[in-house]
Each structure stands twice: as structure tokens, then as C-alpha cells.
Amino acid sequence: MALDAIIKRNWIEIQKKNTVPVNAIGVKINPKDERTLKVWKDEGIDVFVKK
């Protein structure tokens, strides 16, 4: 299931400001939350982590 374009765009903007994986509302993703991390990677949000 693909994310809505607006949600994905907002998530990318939030992720660009963080050095750790965050969800679409800016809360750090728990490493045990495999479902959210899978979406995070599948949607390509992982490439926007602030370095």
C-alpha cells in the first residue's frame, strides 16, 4: 500500500531535520517496530536522514 503523496512529502521534510529514523509525525521510530521501518525504507524516506 502506497502512502498518500502529501503524507510522504511531509514525512520527507520532517526526516530531513532528524539524524535518526522518525515516523510521519516526527517521533523516533523504535528499532523493534519492523512494520514502520519497512514502510520507511520501502517509500525511500531512509535516504533523507540528516547526516
PDB file of N, CA and C in Angstrom:
ATOM      1  N   MET A   1       0.848  -1.181   0.000  1.00  0.00           N
ATOM      2  CA  MET A   1       0.000   0.000   0.000  1.00  0.00           C
ATOM      3  C   MET A   1       0.892   1.242   0.000  1.00  0.00           C
ATOM      4  N   ALA A   2       0.688   2.089  -0.942  1.00  0.00           N
ATOM      5  CA  ALA A   2       1.499   3.296  -1.074  1.00  0.00           C
ATOM      6  C   ALA A   2       0.957   4.413  -0.182  1.00  0.00           C
ATOM      7  N   LEU A   3       1.865   5.250   0.252  1.00  0.00           N
ATOM      8  CA  LEU A   3       1.473   6.397   1.065  1.00  0.00           C
ATOM      9  C   LEU A   3       0.860   7.482   0.192  1.00  0.00           C
ATOM     10  N   ASP A   4      -0.022   8.255   0.774  1.00  0.00           N
ATOM     11  CA  ASP A   4      -0.564   9.423   0.093  1.00  0.00           C
ATOM     12  C   ASP A   4       0.593  10.387  -0.178  1.00  0.00           C
ATOM     13  N   ALA A   5       0.560  11.061  -1.306  1.00  0.00           N
ATOM     14  CA  ALA A   5       1.662  11.945  -1.711  1.00  0.00           C
ATOM     15  C   ALA A   5       1.923  13.062  -0.698  1.00  0.00           C
ATOM     16  N   ILE A   6       0.881  13.596  -0.107  1.00  0.00           N
ATOM     17  CA  ILE A   6       1.038  14.679   0.875  1.00  0.00           C
ATOM     18  C   ILE A   6       1.723  14.161   2.132  1.00  0.00           C
ATOM     19  N   ILE A   7       1.327  12.985   2.576  1.00  0.00           N
ATOM     20  CA  ILE A   7       1.942  12.388   3.770  1.00  0.00           C
ATOM     21  C   ILE A   7       3.411  12.107   3.511  1.00  0.00           C
ATOM     22  N   LYS A   8       3.707  11.540   2.351  1.00  0.00           N
ATOM     23  CA  LYS A   8       5.099  11.222   2.028  1.00  0.00           C
ATOM     24  C   LYS A   8       5.951  12.488   1.963  1.00  0.00           C
ATOM     25  N   ARG A   9       5.439  13.532   1.337  1.00  0.00           N
ATOM     26  CA  ARG A   9       6.181  14.795   1.228  1.00  0.00           C
ATOM     27  C   ARG A   9       6.448  15.385   2.615  1.00  0.00           C
ATOM     28  N   ASN A  10       5.443  15.372   3.485  1.00  0.00           N
ATOM     29  CA  ASN A  10       5.620  15.885   4.844  1.00  0.00           C
ATOM     30  C   ASN A  10       6.619  15.036   5.629  1.00  0.00           C
ATOM     31  N   TRP A  11       6.527  13.721   5.479  1.00  0.00           N
ATOM     32  CA  TRP A  11       7.430  12.806   6.175  1.00  0.00           C
ATOM     33  C   TRP A  11       8.868  13.070   5.741  1.00  0.00           C
ATOM     34  N   ILE A  12       9.087  13.299   4.454  1.00  0.00           N
ATOM     35  CA  ILE A  12      10.430  13.593   3.953  1.00  0.00           C
ATOM     36  C   ILE A  12      10.957  14.886   4.569  1.00  0.00           C
ATOM     37  N   GLU A  13      10.130  15.904   4.619  1.00  0.00           N
ATOM     38  CA  GLU A  13      10.556  17.182   5.201  1.00  0.00           C
ATOM     39  C   GLU A  13      10.904  17.032   6.678  1.00  0.00           C
ATOM     40  N   ILE A  14      10.126  16.251   7.408  1.00  0.00           N
ATOM     41  CA  ILE A  14      10.409  16.009   8.829  1.00  0.00           C
ATOM     42  C   ILE A  14      11.701  15.208   8.965  1.00  0.00           C
ATOM     43  N   GLN A  15      11.876  14.189   8.110  1.00  0.00           N
ATOM     44  CA  GLN A  15      13.070  13.339   8.196  1.00  0.00           C
ATOM     45  C   GLN A  15      14.338  14.110   7.887  1.00  0.00           C
ATOM     46  N   LYS A  16      14.275  15.075   6.989  1.00  0.00           N
ATOM     47  CA  LYS A  16      15.447  15.876   6.640  1.00  0.00           C
ATOM     48  C   LYS A  16      16.004  16.640   7.839  1.00  0.00           C
ATOM     49  N   LYS A  17      15.181  16.868   8.847  1.00  0.00           N
ATOM     50  CA  LYS A  17      15.585  17.628  10.031  1.00  0.00           C
ATOM     51  C   LYS A  17      16.097  16.734  11.153  1.00  0.00           C
ATOM     52  N   ASN A  18      16.103  15.415  10.968  1.00  0.00           N
ATOM     53  CA  ASN A  18      16.463  14.480  12.026  1.00  0.00           C
ATOM     54  C   ASN A  18      17.599  13.560  11.612  1.00  0.00           C
ATOM     55  N   THR A  19      18.416  13.187  12.598  1.00  0.00           N
ATOM     56  CA  THR A  19      19.556  12.309  12.347  1.00  0.00           C
ATOM     57  C   THR A  19      19.230  10.845  12.613  1.00  0.00           C
ATOM     58  N   VAL A  20      18.041  10.560  13.114  1.00  0.00           N
ATOM     59  CA  VAL A  20      17.581   9.196  13.375  1.00  0.00           C
ATOM     60  C   VAL A  20      16.282   8.975  12.615  1.00  0.00           C
ATOM     61  N   PRO A  21      15.924   7.719  12.333  1.00  0.00           N
ATOM     62  CA  PRO A  21      14.651   7.453  11.659  1.00  0.00           C
ATOM     63  C   PRO A  21      13.474   7.953  12.492  1.00  0.00           C
ATOM     64  N   VAL A  22      12.592   8.720  11.875  1.00  0.00           N
ATOM     65  CA  VAL A  22      11.390   9.212  12.555  1.00  0.00           C
ATOM     66  C   VAL A  22      10.168   8.844  11.726  1.00  0.00           C
ATOM     67  N   ASN A  23       9.024   8.779  12.417  1.00  0.00           N
ATOM     68  CA  ASN A  23       7.781   8.495  11.698  1.00  0.00           C
ATOM     69  C   ASN A  23       7.233   9.786  11.099  1.00  0.00           C
ATOM     70  N   ALA A  24       6.066   9.724  10.526  1.00  0.00           N
ATOM     71  CA  ALA A  24       5.490  10.857   9.800  1.00  0.00           C
ATOM     72  C   ALA A  24       5.090  12.025  10.693  1.00  0.00           C
ATOM     73  N   ILE A  25       5.106  11.818  12.014  1.00  0.00           N
ATOM     74  CA  ILE A  25       4.807  12.937  12.918  1.00  0.00           C
ATOM     75  C   ILE A  25       6.045  13.398  13.680  1.00  0.00           C
ATOM     76  N   GLY A  26       7.200  12.840  13.326  1.00  0.00           N
ATOM     77  CA  GLY A  26       8.463  13.304  13.895  1.00  0.00           C
ATOM     78  C   GLY A  26       8.936  12.593  15.143  1.00  0.00           C
ATOM     79  N   VAL A  27       8.309  11.475  15.491  1.00  0.00           N
ATOM     80  CA  VAL A  27       8.706  10.706  16.671  1.00  0.00           C
ATOM     81  C   VAL A  27       9.689   9.621  16.233  1.00  0.00           C
ATOM     82  N   LYS A  28      10.766   9.460  16.998  1.00  0.00           N
ATOM     83  CA  LYS A  28      11.780   8.454  16.676  1.00  0.00           C
ATOM     84  C   LYS A  28      11.127   7.075  16.549  1.00  0.00           C
ATOM     85  N   ILE A  29      11.507   6.354  15.491  1.00  0.00           N
ATOM     86  CA  ILE A  29      10.972   5.016  15.271  1.00  0.00           C
ATOM     87  C   ILE A  29      11.736   4.028  16.141  1.00  0.00           C
ATOM     88  N   ASN A  30      11.008   3.242  16.918  1.00  0.00           N
ATOM     89  CA  ASN A  30      11.600   2.210  17.751  1.00  0.00           C
ATOM     90  C   ASN A  30      12.212   1.142  16.839  1.00  0.00           C
ATOM     91  N   PRO A  31      13.469   0.763  17.074  1.00  0.00           N
ATOM     92  CA  PRO A  31      14.111  -0.254  16.233  1.00  0.00           C
ATOM     93  C   PRO A  31      13.347  -1.582  16.185  1.00  0.00           C
ATOM     94  N   LYS A  32      12.513  -1.850  17.165  1.00  0.00           N
ATOM     95  CA  LYS A  32      11.719  -3.081  17.193  1.00  0.00           C
ATOM     96  C   LYS A  32      10.448  -2.965  16.350  1.00  0.00           C
ATOM     97  N   ASP A  33      10.107  -1.764  15.909  1.00  0.00           N
ATOM     98  CA  ASP A  33       8.906  -1.536  15.107  1.00  0.00           C
ATOM     99  C   ASP A  33       9.214  -1.823  13.642  1.00  0.00           C
ATOM    100  N   GLU A  34       9.276  -3.093  13.317  1.00  0.00           N
ATOM    101  CA  GLU A  34       9.673  -3.524  11.981  1.00  0.00           C
ATOM    102  C   GLU A  34       8.696  -3.059  10.907  1.00  0.00           C
ATOM    103  N   ARG A  35       7.440  -2.970  11.237  1.00  0.00           N
ATOM    104  CA  ARG A  35       6.427  -2.575  10.254  1.00  0.00           C
ATOM    105  C   ARG A  35       6.648  -1.133   9.779  1.00  0.00           C
ATOM    106  N   THR A  36       6.859  -0.215  10.724  1.00  0.00           N
ATOM    107  CA  THR A  36       7.098   1.183  10.353  1.00  0.00           C
ATOM    108  C   THR A  36       8.436   1.333   9.639  1.00  0.00           C
ATOM    109  N   LEU A  37       9.451   0.641  10.101  1.00  0.00           N
ATOM    110  CA  LEU A  37      10.760   0.713   9.444  1.00  0.00           C
ATOM    111  C   LEU A  37      10.693   0.180   8.014  1.00  0.00           C
ATOM    112  N   LYS A  38       9.874  -0.845   7.786  1.00  0.00           N
ATOM    113  CA  LYS A  38       9.718  -1.384   6.433  1.00  0.00           C
ATOM    114  C   LYS A  38       9.105  -0.330   5.515  1.00  0.00           C
ATOM    115  N   VAL A  39       8.064   0.347   5.962  1.00  0.00           N
ATOM    116  CA  VAL A  39       7.440   1.410   5.163  1.00  0.00           C
ATOM    117  C   VAL A  39       8.442   2.535   4.954  1.00  0.00           C
ATOM    118  N   TRP A  40       9.176   2.891   6.013  1.00  0.00           N
ATOM    119  CA  TRP A  40      10.189   3.952   5.955  1.00  0.00           C
ATOM    120  C   TRP A  40      11.204   3.667   4.849  1.00  0.00           C
ATOM    121  N   LYS A  41      11.641   2.405   4.752  1.00  0.00           N
ATOM    122  CA  LYS A  41      12.616   2.036   3.723  1.00  0.00           C
ATOM    123  C   LYS A  41      11.960   1.859   2.358  1.00  0.00           C
ATOM    124  N   ASP A  42      10.819   1.192   2.308  1.00  0.00           N
ATOM    125  CA  ASP A  42      10.137   0.941   1.032  1.00  0.00           C
ATOM    126  C   ASP A  42       9.750   2.233   0.321  1.00  0.00           C
ATOM    127  N   GLU A  43       9.377   3.247   1.075  1.00  0.00           N
ATOM    128  CA  GLU A  43       8.965   4.524   0.486  1.00  0.00           C
ATOM    129  C   GLU A  43      10.157   5.436   0.179  1.00  0.00           C
ATOM    130  N   GLY A  44      11.356   5.019   0.555  1.00  0.00           N
ATOM    131  CA  GLY A  44      12.555   5.792   0.248  1.00  0.00           C
ATOM    132  C   GLY A  44      12.821   6.947   1.191  1.00  0.00           C
ATOM    133  N   ILE A  45      12.173   6.948   2.352  1.00  0.00           N
ATOM    134  CA  ILE A  45      12.382   8.029   3.327  1.00  0.00           C
ATOM    135  C   ILE A  45      13.780   7.916   3.934  1.00  0.00           C
ATOM    136  N   ASP A  46      14.331   6.716   3.964  1.00  0.00           N
ATOM    137  CA  ASP A  46      15.633   6.488   4.590  1.00  0.00           C
ATOM    138  C   ASP A  46      16.765   7.297   3.959  1.00  0.00           C
ATOM    139  N   VAL A  47      16.646   7.692   2.713  1.00  0.00           N
ATOM    140  CA  VAL A  47      17.725   8.448   2.063  1.00  0.00           C
ATOM    141  C   VAL A  47      17.763   9.909   2.511  1.00  0.00           C
ATOM    142  N   PHE A  48      16.752  10.346   3.261  1.00  0.00           N
ATOM    143  CA  PHE A  48      16.683  11.748   3.683  1.00  0.00           C
ATOM    144  C   PHE A  48      17.132  11.977   5.127  1.00  0.00           C
ATOM    145  N   VAL A  49      17.754  10.967   5.746  1.00  0.00           N
ATOM    146  CA  VAL A  49      18.249  11.131   7.115  1.00  0.00           C
ATOM    147  C   VAL A  49      19.337  12.178   7.114  1.00  0.00           C
ATOM    148  N   LYS A  50      19.218  13.162   8.012  1.00  0.00           N
ATOM    149  CA  LYS A  50      20.212  14.222   8.126  1.00  0.00           C
ATOM    150  C   LYS A  50      21.537  13.619   8.575  1.00  0.00           C
ATOM    151  N   LYS A  51      22.586  13.946   7.866  1.00  0.00           N
ATOM    152  CA  LYS A  51      23.910  13.377   8.204  1.00  0.00           C
ATOM    153  C   LYS A  51      24.801  14.403   8.823  1.00  0.00           C
TER     154      LYS A  51
END
